[in-house]
Tab-separated table of C-alpha atoms (C1' of nucleotides) in Angstrom:
chain	number	residue	atom	x	y	z
E	202	MET	CA	7.284	-26.988	25.668
E	203	ASN	CA	3.781	-25.814	26.284
E	204	ARG	CA	1.331	-27.276	23.787
E	205	ALA	CA	-0.124	-23.961	22.631
E	206	LEU	CA	3.308	-22.491	22.105
E	207	GLN	CA	4.321	-25.580	20.253
E	208	ILE	CA	1.423	-25.124	17.867
E	209	LEU	CA	2.477	-21.582	17.171
E	210	GLN	CA	6.019	-22.668	16.587
E	211	GLU	CA	5.077	-25.496	14.248
E	212	ARG	CA	2.994	-23.114	12.233
E	213	GLY	CA	5.782	-20.611	11.866
E	214	PHE	CA	4.363	-17.883	14.038
E	215	ILE	CA	7.195	-17.336	16.416
E	216	GLN	CA	9.872	-14.783	15.730
E	217	GLN	CA	11.103	-13.709	19.153
E	218	CYS	CA	10.144	-14.328	22.749
E	219	THR	CA	11.388	-12.508	25.793
E	220	ASP	CA	11.616	-15.671	27.873
E	221	PHE	CA	10.518	-18.865	26.217
E	222	GLU	CA	10.922	-21.194	29.194
E	223	GLY	CA	9.312	-18.794	31.596
E	224	LEU	CA	6.332	-18.259	29.350
E	225	SER	CA	5.973	-21.939	28.636
E	226	ALA	CA	5.927	-22.705	32.366
E	227	LEU	CA	3.379	-19.990	33.014
E	228	MET	CA	1.088	-21.299	30.305
E	229	ASP	CA	1.426	-24.845	31.571
E	230	ALA	CA	0.279	-23.662	34.979
E	231	GLY	CA	-3.088	-22.446	33.721
E	232	PRO	CA	-4.907	-20.021	31.459
E	233	VAL	CA	-2.856	-16.937	30.715
E	234	THR	CA	-4.423	-13.643	29.826
E	235	PHE	CA	-2.742	-12.095	26.801
E	236	TYR	CA	-3.350	-9.282	24.384
E	237	VAL	CA	-2.823	-8.075	20.844
E	238	GLY	CA	-2.992	-4.418	19.978
E	239	CYS	CA	-4.214	-2.851	16.792
E	240	ASP	CA	-4.547	0.826	15.944
E	241	PRO	CA	-7.701	1.853	14.079
E	242	THR	CA	-5.953	4.015	11.521
E	243	GLY	CA	-8.142	2.823	8.650
E	244	PRO	CA	-11.753	1.766	8.109
E	245	SER	CA	-10.880	-1.901	7.715
E	246	LEU	CA	-8.287	-4.398	8.756
E	247	HIS	CA	-6.250	-5.876	5.977
E	248	ILE	CA	-4.596	-9.245	5.803
E	249	GLY	CA	-1.300	-7.836	7.047
E	250	HIS	CA	-2.947	-7.133	10.393
E	251	MET	CA	-4.214	-10.657	10.741
E	252	VAL	CA	-1.153	-12.695	11.662
E	253	PRO	CA	-1.352	-11.765	15.353
E	254	PHE	CA	-5.079	-12.460	15.334
E	255	PHE	CA	-4.624	-15.907	13.839
E	256	ALA	CA	-2.143	-16.514	16.639
E	257	LEU	CA	-4.680	-15.130	19.075
E	258	ARG	CA	-7.207	-17.684	17.911
E	259	HIS	CA	-4.764	-20.526	18.348
E	260	LEU	CA	-3.999	-19.431	21.896
E	261	HIS	CA	-7.632	-18.806	22.681
E	262	GLU	CA	-8.613	-22.239	21.446
E	263	ALA	CA	-5.912	-23.651	23.692
E	264	GLY	CA	-7.775	-22.178	26.646
E	265	HIS	CA	-6.022	-18.884	27.208
E	266	ILE	CA	-7.788	-15.605	27.681
E	267	ALA	CA	-7.595	-13.219	24.773
E	268	ILE	CA	-7.856	-9.462	24.777
E	269	ALA	CA	-7.953	-7.564	21.513
E	270	LEU	CA	-6.888	-4.053	22.314
E	271	ILE	CA	-8.151	-1.422	19.950
E	272	GLY	CA	-5.879	1.582	20.004
E	273	GLY	CA	-8.506	4.296	19.909
E	274	GLY	CA	-6.183	6.391	22.040
E	275	THR	CA	-2.855	5.595	20.429
E	276	ALA	CA	-4.303	6.083	16.961
E	277	ARG	CA	-4.560	9.732	17.842
E	278	ILE	CA	-0.788	9.833	17.735
E	279	GLY	CA	0.537	7.213	15.361
E	280	ASP	CA	3.188	4.599	15.868
E	281	PRO	CA	6.457	5.396	14.135
E	282	SER	CA	7.536	1.735	14.067
E	283	GLY	CA	8.281	0.616	10.570
E	284	LYS	CA	7.108	3.850	9.065
E	285	THR	CA	9.354	6.221	7.250
E	286	GLU	CA	6.994	9.116	7.381
E	287	MET	CA	4.718	10.578	9.923
E	288	ARG	CA	1.223	9.303	9.773
E	289	LYS	CA	-1.631	11.419	8.706
E	290	MET	CA	-3.563	12.689	11.649
E	291	LEU	CA	-7.091	11.398	11.823
E	292	THR	CA	-9.967	13.166	13.466
E	293	TYR	CA	-11.331	11.700	16.674
E	294	GLU	CA	-14.612	10.948	14.929
E	295	GLN	CA	-12.833	8.983	12.224
E	296	ILE	CA	-10.905	7.026	14.814
E	297	ASP	CA	-14.035	6.151	16.755
E	298	GLU	CA	-15.778	5.040	13.621
E	299	ASN	CA	-12.797	2.948	12.540
E	300	SER	CA	-12.599	1.436	16.010
E	301	GLU	CA	-16.147	0.235	15.838
E	302	ARG	CA	-15.784	-1.255	12.397
E	303	ILE	CA	-12.601	-3.031	13.337
E	304	ARG	CA	-14.151	-4.328	16.515
E	305	LYS	CA	-16.922	-5.871	14.427
E	306	GLN	CA	-14.488	-7.466	12.013
E	307	LEU	CA	-12.537	-8.964	14.860
E	308	ASP	CA	-15.703	-10.171	16.506
E	309	ALA	CA	-16.633	-11.984	13.311
E	310	PHE	CA	-13.247	-13.641	13.173
E	311	ILE	CA	-12.660	-14.401	16.835
E	312	GLY	CA	-16.100	-14.422	18.397
E	313	PHE	CA	-15.864	-12.385	21.575
E	314	ASP	CA	-17.756	-13.908	24.473
E	315	GLY	CA	-16.854	-11.169	26.927
E	316	LYS	CA	-15.118	-13.619	29.256
E	317	THR	CA	-12.447	-15.644	27.519
E	318	ALA	CA	-12.165	-13.296	24.608
E	319	PHE	CA	-13.014	-9.619	24.655
E	320	THR	CA	-11.944	-6.220	23.435
E	321	ALA	CA	-10.613	-3.198	25.226
E	322	ASN	CA	-9.996	0.281	23.939
E	323	ASN	CA	-7.024	2.242	25.233
E	324	LYS	CA	-8.947	5.428	24.660
E	325	ASP	CA	-10.558	4.613	28.012
E	326	TRP	CA	-7.373	5.304	29.919
E	327	LEU	CA	-5.393	7.435	27.501
E	328	ALA	CA	-7.886	10.059	26.421
E	329	ASN	CA	-8.013	11.895	29.719
E	330	LEU	CA	-4.538	11.249	30.947
E	331	ASN	CA	-3.052	13.898	33.171
E	332	TYR	CA	0.244	14.975	31.691
E	333	ILE	CA	2.011	15.804	34.936
E	334	ASP	CA	0.922	12.612	36.655
E	335	PHE	CA	1.897	10.585	33.646
E	336	LEU	CA	5.378	12.052	33.583
E	337	ARG	CA	5.819	11.457	37.319
E	338	ASP	CA	4.524	7.913	37.353
E	339	ILE	CA	5.476	6.561	33.978
E	340	GLY	CA	7.897	8.980	32.349
E	341	VAL	CA	10.550	8.531	35.021
E	342	HIS	CA	11.012	4.927	34.033
E	343	PHE	CA	12.050	5.653	30.489
E	344	SER	CA	15.533	6.489	29.356
E	345	VAL	CA	15.737	8.626	26.272
E	346	ASN	CA	19.190	7.260	25.500
E	347	ARG	CA	17.772	3.788	25.547
E	348	MET	CA	14.808	4.687	23.371
E	349	LEU	CA	17.005	6.323	20.794
E	350	SER	CA	18.930	3.110	20.463
E	351	PHE	CA	15.826	1.332	19.161
E	352	GLU	CA	15.830	0.698	15.470
E	353	ALA	CA	12.423	2.277	14.959
E	354	TYR	CA	13.445	5.600	16.412
E	355	ARG	CA	16.996	5.570	15.109
E	356	LYS	CA	15.775	5.314	11.547
E	357	ARG	CA	13.351	8.103	12.067
E	358	LEU	CA	16.065	10.293	13.448
E	359	GLU	CA	17.342	10.580	9.911
E	360	THR	CA	14.057	11.538	8.315
E	361	GLY	CA	12.440	13.362	11.200
E	362	LEU	CA	10.524	12.310	14.245
E	363	THR	CA	8.068	14.456	16.111
E	364	PHE	CA	7.741	14.509	19.840
E	365	ILE	CA	4.286	12.991	19.898
E	366	GLU	CA	5.395	10.007	17.886
E	367	PHE	CA	8.373	9.644	20.156
E	368	ASN	CA	5.939	9.139	23.015
E	369	TYR	CA	4.247	6.184	21.420
E	370	GLN	CA	6.364	3.679	23.254
E	371	LEU	CA	5.393	5.112	26.623
E	372	LEU	CA	1.738	4.870	25.776
E	373	GLN	CA	1.959	1.302	24.560
E	374	SER	CA	3.880	0.350	27.676
E	375	TYR	CA	1.220	2.030	29.716
E	376	ASP	CA	-1.426	-0.017	27.890
E	377	PHE	CA	0.255	-3.212	28.958
E	378	LEU	CA	0.400	-1.945	32.527
E	379	GLN	CA	-3.278	-1.057	32.454
E	380	LEU	CA	-4.247	-4.436	31.062
E	381	TYR	CA	-2.143	-6.099	33.706
E	382	ASP	CA	-3.818	-4.094	36.457
E	383	ARG	CA	-7.320	-4.493	35.125
E	384	HIS	CA	-7.259	-8.032	33.787
E	385	GLY	CA	-4.066	-9.634	35.008
E	386	CYS	CA	-2.688	-9.658	31.481
E	387	ARG	CA	0.724	-11.301	31.422
E	388	LEU	CA	1.576	-11.621	27.773
E	389	GLN	CA	1.627	-9.315	24.804
E	390	ILE	CA	1.872	-10.680	21.290
E	391	GLY	CA	2.319	-8.762	18.071
E	392	GLY	CA	4.278	-8.248	14.896
E	393	ASP	CA	8.031	-8.146	15.164
E	394	ASP	CA	8.024	-4.401	14.535
E	395	GLN	CA	6.415	-4.134	17.965
E	396	TRP	CA	9.320	-5.817	19.744
E	397	GLY	CA	10.773	-2.636	21.158
E	398	ASN	CA	7.434	-1.419	22.438
E	399	ILE	CA	6.569	-4.776	23.939
E	400	VAL	CA	9.867	-5.057	25.770
E	401	ALA	CA	9.440	-1.534	27.085
E	402	GLY	CA	6.046	-2.471	28.516
E	403	ILE	CA	7.447	-5.555	30.194
E	404	GLU	CA	10.183	-3.490	31.823
E	405	LEU	CA	7.693	-0.923	33.010
E	406	ILE	CA	5.560	-3.550	34.713
E	407	ARG	CA	8.615	-5.124	36.277
E	408	ARG	CA	9.690	-1.797	37.727
E	409	ILE	CA	6.332	-0.610	38.942
E	410	ARG	CA	4.622	-3.855	39.929
E	411	GLY	CA	7.606	-6.123	40.342
E	412	VAL	CA	5.910	-8.760	38.174
E	413	GLU	CA	7.344	-10.688	35.273
E	414	THR	CA	5.366	-10.445	32.046
E	415	TYR	CA	6.157	-11.799	28.610
E	416	GLY	CA	6.346	-10.796	25.003
E	417	LEU	CA	6.098	-12.837	21.842
E	418	THR	CA	6.447	-11.587	18.309
E	419	PHE	CA	5.614	-12.948	14.874
E	420	PRO	CA	7.590	-12.564	11.710
E	421	LEU	CA	6.641	-9.824	9.341
E	422	VAL	CA	5.058	-11.832	6.562
E	423	THR	CA	6.335	-11.068	3.112
E	424	THR	CA	5.796	-12.970	-0.078
E	425	SER	CA	8.787	-14.993	-1.124
E	426	ASP	CA	9.589	-12.550	-3.876
E	427	GLY	CA	10.153	-10.012	-1.159
E	428	LYS	CA	7.014	-7.967	-1.463
E	429	LYS	CA	4.764	-6.989	1.333
E	430	MET	CA	2.004	-9.420	1.997
E	431	GLY	CA	-1.433	-8.703	0.684
E	432	LYS	CA	-0.738	-6.111	-1.937
E	433	THR	CA	-3.165	-5.898	-4.819
E	434	GLU	CA	-3.605	-3.486	-7.690
E	435	LYS	CA	-5.993	-1.541	-5.555
E	436	GLY	CA	-3.799	-1.520	-2.504
E	437	ALA	CA	-4.089	-3.723	0.526
E	438	LEU	CA	-6.150	-6.870	0.753
E	439	PHE	CA	-8.929	-5.693	3.026
E	440	LEU	CA	-11.288	-7.813	5.060
E	441	ASP	CA	-14.198	-5.513	4.363
E	442	PRO	CA	-16.073	-6.976	1.372
E	443	ALA	CA	-16.938	-3.468	0.234
E	444	LEU	CA	-13.245	-2.673	-0.170
E	445	THR	CA	-12.026	-6.044	-1.411
E	446	SER	CA	-14.700	-8.348	-2.769
E	447	PRO	CA	-14.619	-11.966	-1.619
E	448	TYR	CA	-13.830	-12.914	-5.209
E	449	GLU	CA	-10.785	-10.634	-5.322
E	450	PHE	CA	-9.818	-11.881	-1.909
E	451	PHE	CA	-10.048	-15.449	-3.115
E	452	GLN	CA	-8.044	-14.657	-6.245
E	453	TYR	CA	-5.230	-13.160	-4.227
E	454	TRP	CA	-4.643	-16.455	-2.464
E	455	ARG	CA	-5.294	-18.446	-5.599
E	456	ASN	CA	-2.424	-16.588	-7.273
E	457	VAL	CA	0.116	-16.914	-4.517
E	458	THR	CA	3.607	-18.027	-5.518
E	459	ASP	CA	4.378	-21.759	-5.224
E	460	ALA	CA	6.967	-21.145	-2.550
E	461	ASP	CA	4.451	-19.416	-0.290
E	462	VAL	CA	1.719	-22.039	-0.284
E	463	LYS	CA	2.914	-24.062	2.669
E	464	ARG	CA	3.732	-21.077	4.824
E	465	PHE	CA	0.405	-19.416	4.132
E	466	LEU	CA	-1.568	-22.589	4.764
E	467	LEU	CA	0.109	-22.895	8.136
E	468	MET	CA	-0.419	-19.302	9.147
E	469	PHE	CA	-3.718	-18.363	7.554
E	470	THR	CA	-5.750	-21.538	7.877
E	471	PHE	CA	-6.518	-23.950	10.681
E	472	LEU	CA	-5.892	-27.091	8.675
E	473	PRO	CA	-3.774	-29.670	10.520
E	474	VAL	CA	-0.053	-29.120	10.197
E	475	SER	CA	0.467	-32.427	8.424
E	476	GLU	CA	-2.108	-31.521	5.802
E	477	CYS	CA	-0.578	-28.091	5.256
E	478	GLU	CA	2.770	-29.692	4.714
E	479	ALA	CA	1.448	-32.265	2.306
E	480	LEU	CA	-0.449	-29.684	0.274
E	481	GLY	CA	2.401	-27.221	0.295
E	482	SER	CA	4.961	-29.743	-0.904
E	483	ALA	CA	3.005	-30.637	-4.000
E	484	LYS	CA	4.342	-29.864	-7.437
E	485	ASP	CA	3.024	-28.853	-10.842
E	486	SER	CA	-0.729	-29.249	-11.199
E	487	ALA	CA	-1.060	-30.532	-7.649
E	488	ILE	CA	0.327	-27.337	-6.197
E	489	ASN	CA	-2.246	-25.520	-8.242
E	490	GLN	CA	-4.966	-27.456	-6.502
E	491	ALA	CA	-3.332	-26.708	-3.198
E	492	LYS	CA	-3.621	-23.020	-4.009
E	493	GLU	CA	-7.295	-23.454	-4.680
E	494	ARG	CA	-7.635	-25.085	-1.299
E	495	LEU	CA	-5.675	-22.319	0.378
E	496	ALA	CA	-7.841	-19.699	-1.265
E	497	TRP	CA	-11.047	-21.418	-0.259
E	498	GLU	CA	-9.980	-21.957	3.343
E	499	VAL	CA	-8.865	-18.392	3.942
E	500	THR	CA	-11.866	-16.912	2.176
E	501	ALA	CA	-14.165	-19.119	4.242
E	502	LEU	CA	-12.519	-17.946	7.448
E	503	ILE	CA	-12.942	-14.306	6.588
E	504	HIS	CA	-16.098	-14.180	4.501
E	505	GLY	CA	-17.834	-17.440	5.349
E	506	LYS	CA	-18.235	-20.703	3.479
E	507	GLU	CA	-20.977	-19.478	1.242
E	508	GLU	CA	-18.896	-16.638	-0.161
E	509	ALA	CA	-15.912	-18.930	-0.472
E	510	ASP	CA	-17.977	-21.376	-2.507
E	511	LYS	CA	-19.231	-18.625	-4.758
E	512	ALA	CA	-15.744	-17.310	-5.339
E	513	LEU	CA	-14.442	-20.782	-6.079
E	514	GLN	CA	-17.251	-21.444	-8.491
E	515	ALA	CA	-16.698	-18.136	-10.234
E	516	ALA	CA	-12.980	-18.739	-10.540
E	517	ARG	CA	-13.539	-22.178	-11.992
E	518	ALA	CA	-16.111	-20.886	-14.444
E	519	LEU	CA	-13.783	-18.188	-15.721
E	520	PHE	CA	-10.509	-20.046	-15.746
E	521	GLY	CA	-11.630	-23.569	-16.409
E	522	LYS	CA	-12.034	-24.705	-19.983
E	523	GLY	CA	-15.292	-23.917	-21.641
E	524	GLY	CA	-16.673	-22.152	-18.631
E	525	THR	CA	-19.270	-19.461	-18.926
E	526	ALA	CA	-19.569	-16.319	-16.949
E	527	GLY	CA	-23.288	-16.756	-16.588
E	528	ASP	CA	-23.175	-18.529	-13.275
E	529	ALA	CA	-20.084	-16.773	-11.973
E	530	ASP	CA	-22.060	-14.695	-9.535
E	531	ALA	CA	-19.109	-13.645	-7.454
E	532	VAL	CA	-17.336	-11.955	-10.357
E	533	PRO	CA	-17.451	-8.194	-10.078
E	534	THR	CA	-20.532	-7.015	-11.891
E	535	TYR	CA	-21.260	-3.694	-13.490
E	536	ARG	CA	-24.849	-2.777	-14.256
E	537	ILE	CA	-25.872	-0.778	-17.252
E	538	ALA	CA	-29.199	0.347	-18.690
E	539	ALA	CA	-30.372	-1.706	-21.657
E	540	LYS	CA	-31.125	1.492	-23.540
E	541	ARG	CA	-27.466	2.422	-23.635
E	542	ILE	CA	-26.451	-0.839	-25.201
E	543	GLN	CA	-29.238	-0.598	-27.735
E	544	GLN	CA	-27.873	2.743	-28.797
E	545	GLY	CA	-24.473	1.143	-29.200
E	546	ILE	CA	-21.527	1.825	-27.001
E	547	LEU	CA	-17.809	2.011	-27.698
E	548	ALA	CA	-15.884	-0.900	-26.242
E	549	ILE	CA	-13.366	1.617	-24.949
E	550	ASP	CA	-16.028	3.441	-23.004
E	551	LEU	CA	-17.396	0.269	-21.498
E	552	PHE	CA	-13.973	-0.817	-20.309
E	553	VAL	CA	-13.569	2.508	-18.547
E	554	GLU	CA	-17.083	2.626	-17.114
E	555	SER	CA	-16.911	-0.867	-15.746
E	556	GLY	CA	-13.756	0.027	-13.885
E	557	LEU	CA	-11.406	-2.261	-15.768
E	558	CYS	CA	-9.439	0.680	-17.114
E	559	PRO	CA	-8.881	3.960	-15.302
E	560	SER	CA	-8.915	6.053	-18.461
E	561	LYS	CA	-9.741	5.856	-22.129
E	562	SER	CA	-6.093	6.068	-22.983
E	563	GLU	CA	-5.485	2.944	-20.965
E	564	ALA	CA	-8.389	1.229	-22.621
E	565	ARG	CA	-6.940	2.068	-26.035
E	566	ARG	CA	-3.565	0.837	-24.974
E	567	LEU	CA	-5.121	-2.384	-23.752
E	568	ILE	CA	-6.790	-2.952	-27.107
E	569	GLN	CA	-3.645	-2.090	-29.021
E	570	GLN	CA	-1.675	-4.563	-26.970
E	571	GLY	CA	-4.236	-7.271	-27.521
E	572	GLY	CA	-5.381	-7.580	-23.949
E	573	ALA	CA	-9.003	-6.535	-24.299
E	574	PHE	CA	-11.688	-9.175	-24.670
E	575	VAL	CA	-15.449	-9.067	-25.005
E	576	ASN	CA	-17.089	-12.433	-24.391
E	577	GLU	CA	-13.656	-14.026	-24.699
E	578	GLU	CA	-13.190	-12.571	-28.145
E	579	LYS	CA	-10.259	-10.276	-28.678
E	580	VAL	CA	-11.092	-6.681	-29.479
E	581	THR	CA	-9.043	-5.792	-32.516
E	582	GLU	CA	-10.283	-2.369	-33.524
E	583	LEU	CA	-9.964	0.748	-31.415
E	584	GLU	CA	-13.366	2.023	-32.455
E	585	LYS	CA	-15.164	-1.269	-31.819
E	586	MET	CA	-18.832	-0.678	-31.123
E	587	LEU	CA	-20.837	-2.993	-28.931
E	588	ASP	CA	-24.564	-3.505	-29.207
E	589	ILE	CA	-27.268	-6.017	-28.340
E	590	SER	CA	-25.611	-8.701	-30.413
E	591	SER	CA	-22.871	-8.975	-27.798
E	592	ILE	CA	-25.301	-9.704	-25.030
E	593	GLN	CA	-26.023	-13.251	-23.989
E	594	ASP	CA	-28.675	-13.806	-21.357
E	595	GLY	CA	-28.485	-10.180	-20.344
E	596	ILE	CA	-24.785	-10.453	-19.689
E	597	LEU	CA	-21.664	-9.357	-21.433
E	598	LEU	CA	-18.262	-10.429	-20.210
E	599	LEU	CA	-15.316	-8.091	-20.324
E	600	ARG	CA	-11.791	-9.208	-19.734
E	601	ALA	CA	-8.635	-7.144	-19.397
E	602	GLY	CA	-5.473	-9.161	-19.594
E	603	LYS	CA	-5.534	-12.721	-18.388
E	604	LYS	CA	-7.200	-12.376	-15.063
E	605	ARG	CA	-9.256	-9.274	-14.655
E	606	TYR	CA	-12.901	-9.884	-15.400
E	607	VAL	CA	-16.013	-7.785	-15.100
E	608	ARG	CA	-19.472	-8.913	-15.967
E	609	VAL	CA	-21.724	-6.289	-17.440
E	610	ARG	CA	-25.337	-6.933	-16.588
E	611	VAL	CA	-27.844	-5.215	-18.820
E	612	GLU	CA	-31.034	-4.116	-17.153
Q	276	G	C1'	18.256	32.873	15.752
Q	277	G	C1'	22.540	32.348	11.785
Q	278	G	C1'	24.375	29.683	7.425
Q	279	G	C1'	23.681	26.032	3.479
Q	280	A	C1'	20.949	22.487	0.288
Q	281	G	C1'	16.565	21.151	-1.895
Q	282	A	C1'	11.052	20.475	-3.675
Q	283	U	C1'	10.480	16.949	-11.137
Q	284	U	C1'	5.410	12.628	-13.789
Q	285	C	C1'	3.128	6.164	-8.932
Q	286	C	C1'	8.399	5.856	-6.348
Q	287	C	C1'	13.735	6.815	-6.860
Q	288	G	C1'	16.174	10.031	-9.921
Q	289	A	C1'	18.324	12.906	-14.588
Q	290	G	C1'	17.240	17.442	-16.901
Q	291	U	C1'	19.370	24.017	-16.089
Q	292	G	C1'	15.702	28.866	-22.041
Q	293	G	C1'	13.298	25.916	-27.514
Q	294	U	C1'	14.934	19.225	-30.254
Q	295	C	C1'	10.653	18.054	-22.861
Q	296	A	C1'	4.882	14.722	-21.710
Q	297	A	C1'	10.438	15.313	-19.679
Q	298	A	C1'	16.678	10.239	-19.760
Q	299	G	C1'	17.513	5.900	-16.610
Q	300	G	C1'	15.893	2.523	-12.882
Q	301	G	C1'	11.919	0.537	-9.814
Q	302	G	C1'	6.873	-0.534	-9.718
Q	303	G	C1'	2.351	-1.151	-12.680
Q	304	C	C1'	-0.080	-2.867	-17.116
Q	305	A	C1'	-0.112	-5.852	-21.685
Q	306	G	C1'	2.023	-9.734	-25.022
Q	307	A	C1'	5.076	-14.460	-25.562
Q	308	C	C1'	6.335	-18.881	-22.611
Q	309	U	C1'	3.371	-21.533	-18.584
Q	310	G	C1'	0.242	-24.216	-14.157
Q	311	U	C1'	-4.725	-18.309	-12.908
Q	312	A	C1'	2.946	-19.840	-10.272
Q	313	A	C1'	8.092	-18.222	-10.583
Q	314	A	C1'	12.030	-16.874	-13.826
Q	315	U	C1'	12.909	-14.877	-18.660
Q	316	C	C1'	12.109	-11.988	-23.145
Q	317	U	C1'	9.170	-7.981	-25.699
Q	318	G	C1'	6.081	-3.801	-25.655
Q	319	U	C1'	3.853	-0.030	-22.816
Q	320	U	C1'	3.280	3.503	-18.729
Q	321	G	C1'	-0.407	12.067	-17.940
Q	322	G	C1'	-5.273	13.105	-20.245
Q	323	C	C1'	-8.447	13.921	-24.479
Q	324	U	C1'	-13.042	14.826	-29.367
Q	325	C	C1'	-5.428	11.365	-30.545
Q	326	A	C1'	-1.095	12.557	-37.461
Q	327	G	C1'	-3.692	17.314	-33.385
Q	328	C	C1'	-4.885	19.469	-28.781
Q	329	C	C1'	-4.959	20.141	-23.342
Q	330	U	C1'	-2.875	19.800	-18.339
Q	331	U	C1'	1.772	18.547	-15.605
Q	332	C	C1'	8.077	19.681	-13.078
Q	333	G	C1'	6.248	22.817	-4.459
Q	334	U	C1'	2.558	27.645	-4.655
Q	335	A	C1'	1.641	32.588	-6.683
Q	336	G	C1'	3.295	36.217	-9.791
Q	337	G	C1'	7.013	38.194	-13.478
Q	338	U	C1'	10.832	38.297	-17.712
Q	339	U	C1'	10.704	36.140	-22.789
Q	340	C	C1'	8.367	34.974	-29.378
Q	341	G	C1'	9.148	30.628	-26.054
Q	342	A	C1'	10.299	28.438	-19.087
Q	343	A	C1'	10.750	22.240	-15.464
Q	344	U	C1'	14.884	25.390	-16.688
Q	345	C	C1'	15.820	32.845	-15.567
Q	346	C	C1'	13.729	36.659	-11.712
Q	347	U	C1'	10.542	37.885	-7.221
Q	348	A	C1'	7.633	36.467	-3.128
Q	349	C	C1'	5.600	32.588	-0.376
Q	350	U	C1'	5.099	27.436	1.597
Q	351	C	C1'	7.402	23.047	3.018
Q	352	U	C1'	11.684	19.605	3.765
Q	353	C	C1'	16.680	18.379	4.988
Q	354	C	C1'	21.770	19.584	6.750
Q	355	C	C1'	25.356	22.510	9.679
Q	356	C	C1'	26.108	26.153	13.659
Q	357	A	C1'	23.644	28.386	18.164
RNA sequence: GGGGAGAUUCCCGAGUGGUCAAAGGGGGCAGACUGUAAAUCUGUUGGCUCAGCCUUCGUAGGUUCGAAUCCUACUCUCCCCA
């Protein structure tokens, strides 16, 4: 088997391939141009988007030519795959803005050089498509009967599917054709929910250009307790530090279930396979250290080593014995005017203001249930007042439950 | 175009004039146990100036001492027929 494919397989990336031997032979013969698509439907990528891009990096490092396709055109419609409801329509301005932000995030992760790795935006060929021409040239090759047999559309037939969403597959197939024509792209990789769309693109190219292209999909990554990957209290685990701080990002990986450690090390880090396996097979306290390693590695890849170090340090300070919050710079910090503390402030109010509790009722509940701490001391009275005496070195540490910390900095 | 069903708190889903901030489950949060894990058990889960008050049951009106529950109109969704 081709070396690059072997790496992907060892690391658990491969779910399905349209023609394993054919692809392997093609890749052995020389650099293959391939692409991953991603629709800019939000302002930031989240970790769920990243599996194909980790795979992209592996292939790129193996000498193949990577295209990251930003779906500035397809985002105007919305892919029904894996969705149970129609997507919200975004304005064109929003999509363009999202596209740019996502392009930057990908650039930071992949490092586009414009030759062996670059981006494309399908807006360039989709935005001004002529409907009649499109139907004549592309539409004829699609069978509605066939499309309806796809899982993605069949499901939606029960809940409702609009015509524009139904067209998504044609557009994605057309993307592949365009990338083949423009850049000689021969391989499309993506999440397994894209299988139907990928296969459709391959068939289109075969019919129109008489050329064999390939598709490769990755498993949909879930946590071993069956939840979707990357879910936090606040929603998805975003790459944008403004949406998910590096510390929160780090903590997500730090708190992964034992059973997921090996798999995540293989997929979300570039540590050697043997090391991933050794770390992931550890037990008891050793597995805990492996989680710390996992968290540091992934955080470093996304946010850089410096941020990863800070997050690690903060986590150790808060969770290690006898640690202080003073040097835990990465911990979310809330700033408050010194005057307000001098006047005295209700603990309840501070928990709400700092963002640890969404409402005063929740803050009260937290105190009643014994989960509210100020400077690691349990708050026992609902009406607890805080003043200067709680401040140490200009800082006051709030904790909600076992893991959620906020530092309050008095200025 | 015709006929039918429906819209309930984060989600699913009960409720059909007062005892409803609304059963049950899921999810979330907290506590116990632990390893910042899993499993398990317990509590909790609209807001507030909290023994009380306020806002919620698609939207807008109406009936009533009193409505998520009845009436009217509207909006949206689904199903069947064309």
